[in-house]
Amino acid sequence: MKVRHVSLLIALAACSAPSFALNGKLVPNQGILTSVGQDVDSVNDYASAMGVTPAGVTNYVGIVSLDGLNSDADAGAGRNNVVALANQYPTSALIVGVSMNGQIAAVANGTYNANIDTLLNTLGQLDRPVYLRWAYEVDGPWNGHNPEDLKRSFRYVHQRILDLGHADAISLIWQVASYCPTPGGQLSQWWPGADVVDWVGLSYFAPQDCNWDRVNEAAQWARTHNKPVFINESTPQRYQTSDLTYSADPAKGTNRVNKSQQQIWNEWFAPYFQFMTDNQDIVKGFTYINADWDSQWRWAAPYNEGYWGDSRVQVQPQIKANWQNELAKTKYINHSEQLFAQLGYDASGDPTDPPTNPPTNPPVTPPNPTPCDEEFSYRYISDNTIEVFHKDKGWSANWNYVCLSDYCLPGVRENGEFTKQFSATLGQEYGITFKVEDNQGQQIIDKTITFENKSCAAN
């Protein structure tokens, strides 16, 4: 093992290697799940115009009366009917946003527990991967949430997913608004805990208004907590793909300027996909809202809820072609017969059913792992997942990186150590490295290991 002390002036090398294992459910090992929304008719129009079945489809339901769950509901933002949408796209993943309808305190206090059970049982019986955006845009001031009730409701829903037997089918998303006027540094007060969150979601509308600070903050929060990112709401806000215009006025859409198709692509779409590339270690899904916002009365003139525009990619040939060319890249997960398997879902039937021929012998309970007595080493998680760790020696650690074969990611600092999980192959030799800021310098520790089945616990 080598320990090096290096000046802060030395930049960390750019790395590329196998992806690390994110902590969440229904997370693809490779690639980014593509999905569209956000109302039934807009999804249908997209599928028809593009000649595709979407890999994922998005819809909404309100918790107070379950409007939009299995009957049509339209609050001026397009038609919602989750069950009808699911039936129309039986081989697509389902992404469902659940509104608290301004009643987060009542929800947390149990007033709508029966509705929660109905919702979860309905979704869990659709035989597909379901991504549940509970109380979506948790920190959006327009939702009227308060942190404590929000967190209580999250923990309750997580437990009910387990109790009702839907843990294999429903993945829980904690989605932040990534809203530029909101000051940074406030996510911690809304965080219900890594044990009840499968994904970190974010909204991507006009991130350029704050130099991408809010979406980058959400991405870094996910990375720090070893969670995958789902871009749950995204649309080129204030652009009109139909009229080829843009307005810098988010309130009323005044002073619109003409844009070419390629200008719109370069200004919004190119940075959007670049954001995914820049965060390819954690971004595992996105939903694009492909809608004529101006045709829906909630978003139409006089724009009482802000100016949104028209985001349909199919209405301009160059934008449509650019979109199709982008999604044809191998890094995107589009619809296929292997879709559910790629997302880690067993579509052979109810994923919670016991096996037809259960083993006759009871499983053997493995012994409790002994504490790790090495400062810098690894733990066996599974035959294809390794956890690299270094004991916390009290460094200032304003930043740290844990690396496997020169693939470096920020480590999670907790329980007296820094850790990060990676994909790995049992029996293979790897170089592991730990880099940490120490006051005005840094330390770099190197080691070569062979990945074997050995278990140990933190001291």
XYZ file of C-alpha atoms in Angstrom, residues 32-37 95 133 173-178 199-205 215 218-219 228-235 272 275-276 282-289:
43
model
C -30.731 5.563 -19.059
C -34.448 4.753 -19.073
C -36.316 7.012 -21.523
C -39.885 8.058 -20.785
C -42.432 10.639 -21.892
C -45.305 12.520 -20.274
C -43.920 6.657 -13.620
C -42.933 10.143 -7.251
C -38.610 8.607 -5.766
C -37.795 11.712 -3.718
C -38.075 14.488 -6.317
C -36.880 18.033 -5.709
C -38.005 21.025 -7.745
C -34.523 22.277 -8.730
C -34.094 7.467 -6.368
C -33.405 11.185 -6.233
C -35.604 12.982 -8.768
C -35.235 16.483 -10.135
C -36.980 18.894 -12.485
C -35.152 20.343 -15.486
C -36.916 23.299 -17.094
C -29.868 20.725 -10.879
C -29.597 17.779 -6.692
C -27.207 15.575 -8.665
C -29.583 7.070 -8.880
C -31.042 10.201 -10.464
C -34.316 10.327 -12.372
C -34.985 13.548 -14.290
C -38.704 13.349 -13.601
C -39.909 16.530 -15.257
C -38.134 18.185 -18.160
C -39.259 20.475 -20.929
C -29.940 18.759 -21.421
C -26.105 17.134 -18.247
C -26.861 13.415 -18.481
C -25.848 8.494 -11.491
C -28.439 9.582 -14.104
C -30.440 6.450 -14.847
C -33.762 7.789 -16.122
C -35.499 10.815 -17.613
C -39.030 11.888 -18.460
C -39.466 14.420 -21.235
C -42.759 16.343 -21.171
